[in-house]
Coordinates of C-alpha atoms in Angstrom, one line a residue:
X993 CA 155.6 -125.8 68.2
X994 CA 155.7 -123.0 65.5
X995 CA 152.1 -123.4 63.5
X996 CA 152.1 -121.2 60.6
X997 CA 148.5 -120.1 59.4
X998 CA 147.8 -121.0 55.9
X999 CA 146.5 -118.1 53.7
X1000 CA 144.6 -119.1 50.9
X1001 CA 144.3 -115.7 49.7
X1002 CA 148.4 -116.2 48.7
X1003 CA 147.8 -119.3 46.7
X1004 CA 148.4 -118.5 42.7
X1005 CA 146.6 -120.4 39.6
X1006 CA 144.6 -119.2 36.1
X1007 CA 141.3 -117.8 36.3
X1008 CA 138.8 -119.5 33.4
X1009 CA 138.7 -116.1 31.6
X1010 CA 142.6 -116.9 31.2
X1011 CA 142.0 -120.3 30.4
X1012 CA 139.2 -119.2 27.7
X1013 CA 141.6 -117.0 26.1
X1014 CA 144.9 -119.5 25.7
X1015 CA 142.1 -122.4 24.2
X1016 CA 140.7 -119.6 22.1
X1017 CA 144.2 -118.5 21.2
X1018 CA 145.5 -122.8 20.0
X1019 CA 142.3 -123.6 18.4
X1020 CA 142.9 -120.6 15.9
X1021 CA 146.6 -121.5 15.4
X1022 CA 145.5 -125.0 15.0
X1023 CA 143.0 -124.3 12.3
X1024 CA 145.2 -121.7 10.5
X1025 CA 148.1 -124.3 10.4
X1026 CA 144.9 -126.8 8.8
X1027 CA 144.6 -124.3 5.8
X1028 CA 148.4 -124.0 5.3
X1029 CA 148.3 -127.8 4.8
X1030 CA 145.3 -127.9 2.8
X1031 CA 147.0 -125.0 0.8
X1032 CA 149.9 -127.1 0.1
X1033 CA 148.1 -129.9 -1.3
X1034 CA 146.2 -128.2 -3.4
X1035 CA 149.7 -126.7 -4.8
X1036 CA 151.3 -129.9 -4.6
X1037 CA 148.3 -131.7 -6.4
X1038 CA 148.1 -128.8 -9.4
X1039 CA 152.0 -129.7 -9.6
X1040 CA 152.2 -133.0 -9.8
X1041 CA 148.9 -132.5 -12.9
X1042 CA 151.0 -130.2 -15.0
X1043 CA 154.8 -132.0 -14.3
X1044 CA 152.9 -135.2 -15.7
X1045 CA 150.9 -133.0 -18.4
X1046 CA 154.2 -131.7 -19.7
X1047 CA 156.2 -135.1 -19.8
X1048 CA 153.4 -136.4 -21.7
X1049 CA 153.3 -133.4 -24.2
X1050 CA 157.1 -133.8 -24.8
X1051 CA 156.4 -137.8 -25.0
X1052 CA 153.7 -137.1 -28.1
X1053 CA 156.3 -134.5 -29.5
X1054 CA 159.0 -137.0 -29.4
X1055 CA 157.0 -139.4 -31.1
X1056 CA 156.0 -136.8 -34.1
X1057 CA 159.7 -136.5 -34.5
X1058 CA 159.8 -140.7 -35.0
X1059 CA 157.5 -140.7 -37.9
X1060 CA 158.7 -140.1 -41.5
X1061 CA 158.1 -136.6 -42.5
X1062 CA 155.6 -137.4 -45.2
X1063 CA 153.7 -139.4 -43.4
X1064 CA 153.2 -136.1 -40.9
X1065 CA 149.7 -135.3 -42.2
X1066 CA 146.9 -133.4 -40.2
X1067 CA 145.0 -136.4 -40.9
X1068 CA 147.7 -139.7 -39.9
X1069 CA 149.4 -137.6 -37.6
X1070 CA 147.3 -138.6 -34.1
X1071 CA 146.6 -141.7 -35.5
X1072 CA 150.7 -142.3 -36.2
X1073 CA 151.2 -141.2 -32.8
X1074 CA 149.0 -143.3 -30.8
X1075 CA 150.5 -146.6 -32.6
X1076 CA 152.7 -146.1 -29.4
X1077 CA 151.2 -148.3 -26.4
X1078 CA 152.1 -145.5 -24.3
X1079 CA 150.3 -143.0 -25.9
X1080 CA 147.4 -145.1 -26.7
X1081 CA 143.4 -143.9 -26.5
X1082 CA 142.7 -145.0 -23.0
X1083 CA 139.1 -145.4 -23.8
X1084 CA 137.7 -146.5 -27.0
X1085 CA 134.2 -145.6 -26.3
X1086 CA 134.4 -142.1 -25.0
X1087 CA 135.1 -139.2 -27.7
X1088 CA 138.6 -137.7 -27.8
X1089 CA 141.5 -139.0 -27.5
X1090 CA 142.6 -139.6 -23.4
X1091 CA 145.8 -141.2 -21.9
X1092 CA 145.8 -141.8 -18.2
X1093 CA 149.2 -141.2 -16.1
X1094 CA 149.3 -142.2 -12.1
X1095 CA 145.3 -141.5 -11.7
X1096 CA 144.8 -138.6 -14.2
X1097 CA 143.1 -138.6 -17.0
X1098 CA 144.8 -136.2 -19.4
X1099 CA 143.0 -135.4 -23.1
X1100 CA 145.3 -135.0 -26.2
X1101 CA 145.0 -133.2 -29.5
X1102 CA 147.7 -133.0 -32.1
X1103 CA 147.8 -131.2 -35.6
X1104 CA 150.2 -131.1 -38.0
X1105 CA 150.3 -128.9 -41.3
X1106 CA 153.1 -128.0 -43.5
X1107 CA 154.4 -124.2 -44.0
X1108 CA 156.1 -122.9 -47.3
X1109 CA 158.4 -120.7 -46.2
X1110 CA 158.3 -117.2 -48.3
X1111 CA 161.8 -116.8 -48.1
X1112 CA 162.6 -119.2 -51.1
X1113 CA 159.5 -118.8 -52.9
X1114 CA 156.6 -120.3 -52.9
X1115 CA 154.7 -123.1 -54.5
X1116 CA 151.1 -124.4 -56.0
X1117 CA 150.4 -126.7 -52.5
X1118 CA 147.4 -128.9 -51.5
X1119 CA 145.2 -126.9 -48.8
X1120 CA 144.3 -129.7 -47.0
X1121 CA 148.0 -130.2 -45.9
X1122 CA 149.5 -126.6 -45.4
X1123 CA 148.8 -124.1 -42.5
X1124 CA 146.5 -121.6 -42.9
X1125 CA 147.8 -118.7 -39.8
X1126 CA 151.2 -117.7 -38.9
X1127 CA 151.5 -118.9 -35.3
X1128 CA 151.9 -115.9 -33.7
X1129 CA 148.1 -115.2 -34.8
X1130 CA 147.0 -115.9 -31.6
X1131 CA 148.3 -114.3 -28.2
X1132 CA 149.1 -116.3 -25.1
X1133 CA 145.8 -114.5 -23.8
X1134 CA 143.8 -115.1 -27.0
X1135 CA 144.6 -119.0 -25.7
X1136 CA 143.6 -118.7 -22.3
X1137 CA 140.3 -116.6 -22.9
X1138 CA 139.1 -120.0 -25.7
X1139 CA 141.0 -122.3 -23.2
X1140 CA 139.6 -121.6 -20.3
X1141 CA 139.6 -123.4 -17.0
X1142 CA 137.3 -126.6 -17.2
X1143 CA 139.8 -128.9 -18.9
X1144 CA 138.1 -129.2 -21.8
X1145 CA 140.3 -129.9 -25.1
X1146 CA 137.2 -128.2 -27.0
X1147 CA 137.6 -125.1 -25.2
X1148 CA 135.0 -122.6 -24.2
X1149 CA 132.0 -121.7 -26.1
X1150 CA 133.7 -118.6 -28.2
X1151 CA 136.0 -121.4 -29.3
X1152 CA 133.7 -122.5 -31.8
X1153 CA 133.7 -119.4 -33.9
X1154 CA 136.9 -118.7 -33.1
X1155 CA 138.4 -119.5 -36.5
X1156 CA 142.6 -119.6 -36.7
X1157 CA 142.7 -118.9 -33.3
X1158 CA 141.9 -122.7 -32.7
X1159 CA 144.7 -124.1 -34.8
X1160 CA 147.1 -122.0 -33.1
X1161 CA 145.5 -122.5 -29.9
X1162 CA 145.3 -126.3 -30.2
X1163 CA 141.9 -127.1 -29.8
X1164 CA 139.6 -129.9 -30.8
X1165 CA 136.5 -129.4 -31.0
X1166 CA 134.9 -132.2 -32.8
X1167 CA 136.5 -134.1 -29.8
X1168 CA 138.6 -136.5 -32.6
X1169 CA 141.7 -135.7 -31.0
X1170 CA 142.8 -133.9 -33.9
X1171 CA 143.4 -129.8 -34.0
X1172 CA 140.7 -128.3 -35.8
X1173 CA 141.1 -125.3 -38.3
X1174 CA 144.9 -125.7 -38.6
X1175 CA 145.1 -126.3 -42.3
X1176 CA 144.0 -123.4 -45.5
X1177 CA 141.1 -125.8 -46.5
X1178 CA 139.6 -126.2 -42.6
X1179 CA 138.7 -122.4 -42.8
X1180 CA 137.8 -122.4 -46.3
X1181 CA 140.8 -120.4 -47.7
X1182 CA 141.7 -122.9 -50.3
X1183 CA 139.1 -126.4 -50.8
X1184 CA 141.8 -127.9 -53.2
X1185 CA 145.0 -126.6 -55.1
X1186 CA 146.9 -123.7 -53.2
X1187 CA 148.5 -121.1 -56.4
X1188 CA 151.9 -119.9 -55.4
X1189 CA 154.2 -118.0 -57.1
X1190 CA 156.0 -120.8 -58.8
X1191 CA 159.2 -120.5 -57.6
X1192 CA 159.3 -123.4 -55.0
X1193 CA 158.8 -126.9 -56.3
X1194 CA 159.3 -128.5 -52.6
X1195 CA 156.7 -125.8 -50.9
X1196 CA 157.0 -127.9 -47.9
X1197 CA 160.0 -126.4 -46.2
X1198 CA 159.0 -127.6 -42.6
X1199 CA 155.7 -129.0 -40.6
X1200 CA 154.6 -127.6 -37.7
X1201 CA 153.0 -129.7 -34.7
X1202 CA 150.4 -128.1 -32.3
X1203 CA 149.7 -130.3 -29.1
X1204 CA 147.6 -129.5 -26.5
X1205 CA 147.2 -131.6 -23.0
X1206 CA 144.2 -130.8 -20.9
X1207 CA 143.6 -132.2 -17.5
X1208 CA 140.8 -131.6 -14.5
X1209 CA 142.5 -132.2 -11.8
X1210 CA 144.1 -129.1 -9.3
X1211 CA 144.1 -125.3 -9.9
X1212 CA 145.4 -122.8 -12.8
X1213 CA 144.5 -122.9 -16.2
X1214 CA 144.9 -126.6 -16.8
X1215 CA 146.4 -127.3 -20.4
X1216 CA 150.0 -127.4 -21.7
X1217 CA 150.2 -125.9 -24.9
X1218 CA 153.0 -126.6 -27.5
X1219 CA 154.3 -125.5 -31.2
X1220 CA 157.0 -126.9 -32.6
X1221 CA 158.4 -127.1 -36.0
X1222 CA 160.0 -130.2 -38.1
X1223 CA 162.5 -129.9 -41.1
X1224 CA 162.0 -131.6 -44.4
X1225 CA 164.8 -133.2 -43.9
X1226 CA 165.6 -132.1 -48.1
X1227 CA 166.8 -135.0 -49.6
X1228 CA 168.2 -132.8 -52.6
X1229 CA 168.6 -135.6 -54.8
X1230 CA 165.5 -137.4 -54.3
X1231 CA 162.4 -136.5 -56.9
X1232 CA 159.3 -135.1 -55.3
X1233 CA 155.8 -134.7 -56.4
X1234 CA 155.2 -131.7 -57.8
X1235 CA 151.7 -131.8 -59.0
X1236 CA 148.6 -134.3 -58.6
X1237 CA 145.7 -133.1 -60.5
X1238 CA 142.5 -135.4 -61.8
X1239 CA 140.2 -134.8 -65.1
X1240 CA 137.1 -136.2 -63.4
X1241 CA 134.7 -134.0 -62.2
X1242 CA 134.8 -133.8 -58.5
X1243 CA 133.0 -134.4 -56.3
X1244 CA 132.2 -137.9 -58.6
X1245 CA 128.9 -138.5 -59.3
X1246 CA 129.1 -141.8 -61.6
X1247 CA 131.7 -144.0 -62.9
X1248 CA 133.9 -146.7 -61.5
X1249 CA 137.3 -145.0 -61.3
X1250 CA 138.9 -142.0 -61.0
X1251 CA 142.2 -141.1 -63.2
X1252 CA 145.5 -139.4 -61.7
X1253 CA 147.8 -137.5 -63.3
X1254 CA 151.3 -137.0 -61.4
X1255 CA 154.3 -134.7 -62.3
X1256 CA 157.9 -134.8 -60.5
X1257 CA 160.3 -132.3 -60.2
X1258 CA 163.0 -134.8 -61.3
X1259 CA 163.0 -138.3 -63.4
X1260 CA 161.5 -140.8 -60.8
X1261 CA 162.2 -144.5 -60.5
X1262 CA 158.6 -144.9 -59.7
X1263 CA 155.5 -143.4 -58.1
X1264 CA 153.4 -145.4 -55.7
X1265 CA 150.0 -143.9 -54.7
X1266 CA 147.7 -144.1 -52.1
X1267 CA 144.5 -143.6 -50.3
X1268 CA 144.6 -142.2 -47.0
X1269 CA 147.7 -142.8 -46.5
X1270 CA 147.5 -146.9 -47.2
X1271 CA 149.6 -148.1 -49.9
X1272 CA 147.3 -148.8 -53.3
X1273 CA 150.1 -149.4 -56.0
X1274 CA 152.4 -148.2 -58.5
X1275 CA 151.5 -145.5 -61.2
X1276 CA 152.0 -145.7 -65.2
X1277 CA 154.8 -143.6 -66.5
X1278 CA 158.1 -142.6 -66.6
X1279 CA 161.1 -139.7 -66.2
X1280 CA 158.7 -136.9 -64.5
X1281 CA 155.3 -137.9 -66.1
X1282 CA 152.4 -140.7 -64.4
X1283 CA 149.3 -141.4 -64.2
X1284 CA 147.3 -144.1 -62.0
X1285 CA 143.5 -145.1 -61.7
X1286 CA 141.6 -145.8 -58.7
X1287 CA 139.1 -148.3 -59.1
X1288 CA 135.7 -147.1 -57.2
X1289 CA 133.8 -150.4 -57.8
X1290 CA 130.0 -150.7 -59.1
X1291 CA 127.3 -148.7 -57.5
X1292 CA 125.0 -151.3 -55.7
X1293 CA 121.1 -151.6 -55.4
X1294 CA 120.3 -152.9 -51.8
X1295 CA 123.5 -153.2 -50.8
X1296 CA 127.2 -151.6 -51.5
X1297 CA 128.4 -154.1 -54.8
X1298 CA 131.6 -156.1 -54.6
X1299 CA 134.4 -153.5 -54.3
X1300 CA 132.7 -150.2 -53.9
X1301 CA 134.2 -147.2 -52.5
X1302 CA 131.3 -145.8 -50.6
X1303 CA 130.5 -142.0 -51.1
X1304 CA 132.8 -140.0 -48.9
X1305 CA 136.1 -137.6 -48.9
X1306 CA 138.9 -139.3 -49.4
X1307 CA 142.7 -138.2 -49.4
X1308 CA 144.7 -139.6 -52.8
X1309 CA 148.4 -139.5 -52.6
X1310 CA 151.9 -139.9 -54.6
X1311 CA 155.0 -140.3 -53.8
X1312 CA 158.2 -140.5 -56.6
X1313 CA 161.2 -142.6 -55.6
X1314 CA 164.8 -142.9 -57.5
X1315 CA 166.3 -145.8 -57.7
X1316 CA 168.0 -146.0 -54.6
X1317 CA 164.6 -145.8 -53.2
X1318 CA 164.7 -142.1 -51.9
X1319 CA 161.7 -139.8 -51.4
X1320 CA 161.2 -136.0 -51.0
X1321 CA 157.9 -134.3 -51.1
X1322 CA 154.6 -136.0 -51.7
X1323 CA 151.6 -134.4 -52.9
X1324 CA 147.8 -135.1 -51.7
X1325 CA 144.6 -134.2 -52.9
X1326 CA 140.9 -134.7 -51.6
X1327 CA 138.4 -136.4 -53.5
X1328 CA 134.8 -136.1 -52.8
X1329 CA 132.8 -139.4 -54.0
X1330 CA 128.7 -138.8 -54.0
X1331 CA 127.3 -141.5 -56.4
X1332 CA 124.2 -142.6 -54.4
X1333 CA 122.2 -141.7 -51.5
X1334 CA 122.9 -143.3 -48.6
X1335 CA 122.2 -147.0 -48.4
X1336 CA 119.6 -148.6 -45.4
X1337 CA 120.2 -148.2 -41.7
X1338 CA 121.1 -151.6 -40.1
X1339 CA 120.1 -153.2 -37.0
X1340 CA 117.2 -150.7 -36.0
X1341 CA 115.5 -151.9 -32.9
X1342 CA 112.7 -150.8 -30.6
X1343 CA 111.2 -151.5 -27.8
X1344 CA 108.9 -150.3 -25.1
X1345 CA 110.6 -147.9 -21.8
X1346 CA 107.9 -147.1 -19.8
X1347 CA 106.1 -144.1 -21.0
X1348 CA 108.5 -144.0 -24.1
X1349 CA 110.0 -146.0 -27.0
X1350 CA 113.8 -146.5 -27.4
X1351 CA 114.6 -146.4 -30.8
X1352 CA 118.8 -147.6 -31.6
X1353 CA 120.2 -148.7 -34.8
X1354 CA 123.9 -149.0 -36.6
X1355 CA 126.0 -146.4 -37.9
X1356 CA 126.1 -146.2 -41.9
X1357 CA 129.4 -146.6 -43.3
X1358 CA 129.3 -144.1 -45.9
X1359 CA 131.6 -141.0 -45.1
X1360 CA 128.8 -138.6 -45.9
X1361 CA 126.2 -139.3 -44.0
X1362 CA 124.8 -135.8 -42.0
X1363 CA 122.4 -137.8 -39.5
X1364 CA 119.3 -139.7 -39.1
X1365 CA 115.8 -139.5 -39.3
X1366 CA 113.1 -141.9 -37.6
X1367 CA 109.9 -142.7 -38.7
X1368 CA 106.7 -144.0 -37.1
X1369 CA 104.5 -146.3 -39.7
X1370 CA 100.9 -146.3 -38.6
X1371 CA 98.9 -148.9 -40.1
X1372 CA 96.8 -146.3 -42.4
X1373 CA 98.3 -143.6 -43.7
X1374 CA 101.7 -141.9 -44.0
X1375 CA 104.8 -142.3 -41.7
X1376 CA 105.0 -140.2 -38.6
X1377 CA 108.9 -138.1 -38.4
X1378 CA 109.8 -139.1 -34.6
X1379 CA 113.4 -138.2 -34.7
X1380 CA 114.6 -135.4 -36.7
X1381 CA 117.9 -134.7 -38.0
X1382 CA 120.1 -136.4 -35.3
X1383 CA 123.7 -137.4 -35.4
X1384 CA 123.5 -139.8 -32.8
X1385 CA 122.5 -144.1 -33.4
X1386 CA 119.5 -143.8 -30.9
X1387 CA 115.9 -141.6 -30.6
X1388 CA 112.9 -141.6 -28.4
X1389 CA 109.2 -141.5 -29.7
X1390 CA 108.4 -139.7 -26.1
X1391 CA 104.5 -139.5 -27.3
X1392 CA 104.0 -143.3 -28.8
X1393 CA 101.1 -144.7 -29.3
X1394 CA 99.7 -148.3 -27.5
X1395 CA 99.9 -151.4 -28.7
X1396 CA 103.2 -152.8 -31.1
X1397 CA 103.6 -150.0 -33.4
X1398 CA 106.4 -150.0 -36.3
X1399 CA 109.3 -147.4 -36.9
X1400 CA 111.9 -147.3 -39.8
X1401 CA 115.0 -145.1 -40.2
X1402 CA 117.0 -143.2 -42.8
X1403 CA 120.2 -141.3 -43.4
X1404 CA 120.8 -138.9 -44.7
X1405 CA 123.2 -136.9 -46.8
X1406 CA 123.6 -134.0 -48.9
X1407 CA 123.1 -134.1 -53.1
X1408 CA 125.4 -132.4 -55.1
X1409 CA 123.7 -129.1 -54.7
X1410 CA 124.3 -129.0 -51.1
X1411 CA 120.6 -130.3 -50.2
X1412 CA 119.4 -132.5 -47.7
X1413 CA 118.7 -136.3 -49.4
X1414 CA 117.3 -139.3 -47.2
X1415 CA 118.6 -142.5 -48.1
X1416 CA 116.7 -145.9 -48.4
X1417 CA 114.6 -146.8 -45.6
X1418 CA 115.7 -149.6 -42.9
X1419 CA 113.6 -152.7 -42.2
X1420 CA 110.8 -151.9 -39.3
X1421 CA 111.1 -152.5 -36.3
X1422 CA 108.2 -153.3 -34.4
X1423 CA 107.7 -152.9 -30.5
X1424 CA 106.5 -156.0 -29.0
X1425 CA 103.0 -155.5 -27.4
X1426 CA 103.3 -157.5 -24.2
X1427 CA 106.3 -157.0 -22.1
X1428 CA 107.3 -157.1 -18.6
X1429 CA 110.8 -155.2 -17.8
X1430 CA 113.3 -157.2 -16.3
X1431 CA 113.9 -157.1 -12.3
X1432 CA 116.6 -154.3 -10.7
X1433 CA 119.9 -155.3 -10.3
X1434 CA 120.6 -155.6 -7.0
X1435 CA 123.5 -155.3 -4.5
X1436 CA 125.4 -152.0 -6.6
X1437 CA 128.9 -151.0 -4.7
X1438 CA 131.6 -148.8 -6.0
X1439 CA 135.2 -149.3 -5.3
X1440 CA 138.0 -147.9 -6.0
X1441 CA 140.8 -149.8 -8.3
X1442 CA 144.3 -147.8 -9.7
X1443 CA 142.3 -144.9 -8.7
X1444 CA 139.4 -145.2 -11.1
X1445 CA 135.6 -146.3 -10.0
X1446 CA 134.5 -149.8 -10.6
X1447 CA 130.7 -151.1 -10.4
X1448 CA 129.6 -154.1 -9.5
X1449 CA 126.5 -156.0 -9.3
X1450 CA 124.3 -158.5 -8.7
X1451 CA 122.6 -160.4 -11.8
X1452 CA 118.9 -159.3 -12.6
X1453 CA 116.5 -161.4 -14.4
X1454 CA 113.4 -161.3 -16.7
X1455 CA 109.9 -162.5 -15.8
X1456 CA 108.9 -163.0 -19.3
X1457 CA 109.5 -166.6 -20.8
X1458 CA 112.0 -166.8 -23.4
X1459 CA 113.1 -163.1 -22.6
X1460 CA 116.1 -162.0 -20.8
X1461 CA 118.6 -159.5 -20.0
X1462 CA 120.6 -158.5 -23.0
X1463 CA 122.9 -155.8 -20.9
X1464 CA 122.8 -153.2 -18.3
X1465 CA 123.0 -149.7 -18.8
X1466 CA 125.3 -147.1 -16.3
X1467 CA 123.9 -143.8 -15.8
X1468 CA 126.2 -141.2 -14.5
X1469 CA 125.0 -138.2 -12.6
X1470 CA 121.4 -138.5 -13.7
X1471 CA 118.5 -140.0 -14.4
X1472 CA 117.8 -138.6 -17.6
X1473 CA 118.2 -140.3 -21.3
X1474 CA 121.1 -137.3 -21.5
X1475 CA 122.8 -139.3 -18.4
X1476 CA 122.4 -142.6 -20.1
X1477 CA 126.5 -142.8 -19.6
X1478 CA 127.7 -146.4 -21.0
X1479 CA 126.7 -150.1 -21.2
X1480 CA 127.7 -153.7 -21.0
X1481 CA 128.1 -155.5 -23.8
X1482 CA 126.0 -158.8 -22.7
X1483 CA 124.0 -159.3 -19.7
X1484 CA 126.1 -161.7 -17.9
X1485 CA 128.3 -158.7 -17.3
X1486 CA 128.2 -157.5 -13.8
X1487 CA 131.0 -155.0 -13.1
X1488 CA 132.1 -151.8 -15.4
X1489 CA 134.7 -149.5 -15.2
X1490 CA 134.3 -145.7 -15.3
X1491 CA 138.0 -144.6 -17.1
X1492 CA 136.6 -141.5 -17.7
X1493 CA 136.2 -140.3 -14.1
X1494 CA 138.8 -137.5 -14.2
X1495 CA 139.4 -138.0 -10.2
X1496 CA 136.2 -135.9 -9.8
X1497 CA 133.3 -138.3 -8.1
X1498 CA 130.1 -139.3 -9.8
X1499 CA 127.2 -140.7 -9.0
X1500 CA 125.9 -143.7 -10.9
X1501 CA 123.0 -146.0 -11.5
X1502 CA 122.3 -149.0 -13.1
X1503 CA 119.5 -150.8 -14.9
X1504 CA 119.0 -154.0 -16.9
X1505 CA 117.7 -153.9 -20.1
X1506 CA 115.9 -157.0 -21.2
X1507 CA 115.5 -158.2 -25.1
X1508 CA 112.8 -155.9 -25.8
X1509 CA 114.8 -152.7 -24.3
X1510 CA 112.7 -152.2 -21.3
X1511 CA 115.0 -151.2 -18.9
X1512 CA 114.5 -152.2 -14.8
X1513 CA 114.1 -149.7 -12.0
X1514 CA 117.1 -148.3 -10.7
X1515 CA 119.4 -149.8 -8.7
X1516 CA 121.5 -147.0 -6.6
X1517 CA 122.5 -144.6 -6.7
X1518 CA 126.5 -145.0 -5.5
X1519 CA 128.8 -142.4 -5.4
X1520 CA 132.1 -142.6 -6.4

């Protein structure tokens, strides 16, 4: 029998060097085909942000068209435009104006102001209506340097001196949801009545619309920027309002009216007024002469009298119809009313926080008011300022004394010679002397629901007898009063929704806050 000697020293295979080298070889293919995919949806996501940002810009654009043409004011126009459900402020809490589409929050501005085109003259205007910079005043660079990349509709920090530039560039920077500086009286060109040349009785020739969508969600700049223009659509026959002047002094100081006087450019039918932009009633006259009163009310001691028009600016309006009910132009004019100081802060309340008092009280309802002040009363001697100037509707004393001791607050607002004037003091508030905070919530998840975070709880509860939890408070990103974030409105409220998330997570905490606003310890934080 043929045996044939095996020879390993034939036999073939890899070495492990070789093997080391093909592993080493796939891993790196494998993680370079990882950052291709990674790349892609990061495209995809900052395409799918700016395809919805866009449809939502041409959605608010479409709706400008919808809205009669005097209506179209840079102070109605948002306002007009959010009537639509679909466009409607997804938050009513949070500044700005927001609308959400498929798990983005997107923030909105709009501004409209009328333009008197040079070519057939020009006419004596309201500055509070017409545009104050050509719109090619701003470069698409000028835009992006004040826009930059954070998604904020109030721009960068050079944004706030950045005069025009922010009309044309759409920003908002009072977060109202309203361009600011778009209009001749925003930047101080013209407070009132415009002069023209004279030879243009409807100055309004067409209105242009600035809307700006932000977003924080993908890469790139982040905001869709449009400007686009509306025809008066120049009803030849119809009368317009040429002129709407007052005798009063303004701003008003005393009385309790102010008297119109309104001129058309053709006989009117009649000529209804209003007061920003509500109906009011129909003026005295007739052909192209009328006159109307506005009735301010008495001046109150305590508390606003039966009727007043608290001190404030005001727009005043008329529009002329013939008698087939046609309208052209209408005029406006801002009144400033100043015939008190402000009247007493509502609701204040105070209450022990640990090592600090919370101070919080109600908004005044005048249109003037500059901000608040808050006193501590000792019980010798003059009242201790806690809170300076402050626009918000809550303070801390973070140095208070022990024991229950008072505080009362003031607005304040400006006297006709442009000084600071505090108004009547509120009712004290005292802090109660004995008080045990309420218990921590317990048991604090997030979850995610249509792709915005939701809190929920268990109930806490408060050892003191005949106290209890009036709410809880949601801190977001912080422990600090800065991160105090939003609240419940009673305590029997145990879930909250953040809508203002952006898609960017958050970390949040929650406390109860009993009767006497001690809060609890913290329960959290969850991230989200």
């Amino acid at each position: 029998m043929d045996r044939r000697r095996l020879d390993f020293k034939d036999e073939k295979g890899f070495s492990i060097i070789e093997v080391l080298v093909a592993a080493t070889i796939l891993v790196t293919g494998l993680f370079g085909t990882a950052i291709m995919i990674d790349m892609a949806d990061a495209v995809t996501v900052t395409a799918k942000a700016r395809e919805q940002a866009v449809s939502l810009q041409r959605e608010v654009v479409e709706e400008l068209r919808s809205v009669s043409y005097d209506e179209l004011t840079p102070a109605s126009a948002g306002a007009a435009v959010r009537t639509n459900p679909s466009l409607a402020d997804a938050s009513l809490t949070d500044p700005g104006w927001t609308v959400r589409r498929r798990g983005i929050t997107y923030s909105v501005a709009v501004g409209v102001c009328d333009v008197d085109d040079p070519r057939d003259g020009t006419g004596t205007h309201d500055g509070a209506l017409f545009c104050a910079a050509d719109p090619g005043a701003s470069s698409a660079e000028d835009c992006d340097t004040l826009l930059g990349v954070d998604g904020s509709i109030q721009g960068t920090a050079a944004a706030a001196t950045a005069g025009a530039s922010v009309g044309t560039c759409g920003i908002d920077l009072d977060l109202d949801g309203t361009v600011d500086n778009l209009t001749e009286a925003s930047l101080g060109i013209c407070l009132l009545i415009c002069p023209g040349d004279g030879t243009d009785p409807v100055p309004s020739d067409y209105k242009r619309a600035v809307v700006l969508v932000r977003w924080n969600r993908g890469g790139g700049s982040r905001y869709a920027l449009q400007a686009t223009t509306i025809p008066n659509p120049g009803v030849a026959a119809a009368p317009s309002v040429s002129s709407l002047t007052t005798a009063d002094s303004v701003p008003v100081l005393s009385g309790t009216s102010v008297t119109f006087s309104a001129s058309t450019t053709a006989s009117a039918a009649a000529v209804a007024w209003y007061v920003d932009g509500t109906a009011q009633g129909t003026a005295s006259g007739a052909g192209t002469g009328w006159s109307f009163s506005w009735p301010l009310g008495s001046v109150g001691g305590s508390e606003p009298g039966t009727g007043q028009v608290l001190d404030g600016s005001y727009l005043i309006g008329a529009k002329a119809f013939d008698a087939h009910g046609q309208f052209a132009t209408a005029r406006q004019l801002t009144v400033t009313l100043n015939r008190r100081k402000p009247y007493a802060v509502r609701d204040l309340d105070a209450g022990r926080n640990g090592s600090v008092i919370d101070i919080e009280w109600r908004a005044n309802p005048e249109r003037d008011i500059e901000g608040y002040r808050v006193y501590r009363q000792p019980l010798l001697g003059s009242p201790v300022l806690v809170c300076a100037l402050t626009t918000a509707t809550s303070c801390q004393d973070i140095s208070p004394p022990g024991g229950a001791p008072s505080y009362f607050s003031v607005a304040l607002d400006r006297t006709p010679g442009g000084d600071l004037r505090e108004g009547d003091p509120s009712a004290s508030a005292s802090v109660a002397a004995l008080n045990t905070r309420p218990t921590a919530p317990t048991n604090l998840q997030v979850a995610t629901v249509d792709g915005a975070p939701v809190l929920t709880w268990s109930a806490a509860s408060d050892p003191d007898l005949g106290d209890s939890v009036a709410y809880y408070r949601v801190y977001r990103d912080g422990t600090d009063v800065a991160a105090r974030y939003d609240r419940t409105s009673t305590g029997d409220e145990l879930t909250w929704t953040d809508a203002q998330a952006g898609g960017i997570a958050h970390t949040y905490r929650v406390v109860a806050v009993d009767q006497n606003m001690a809060e609890s310890t913290f329960a959290g934080p969850v991230t989200g």
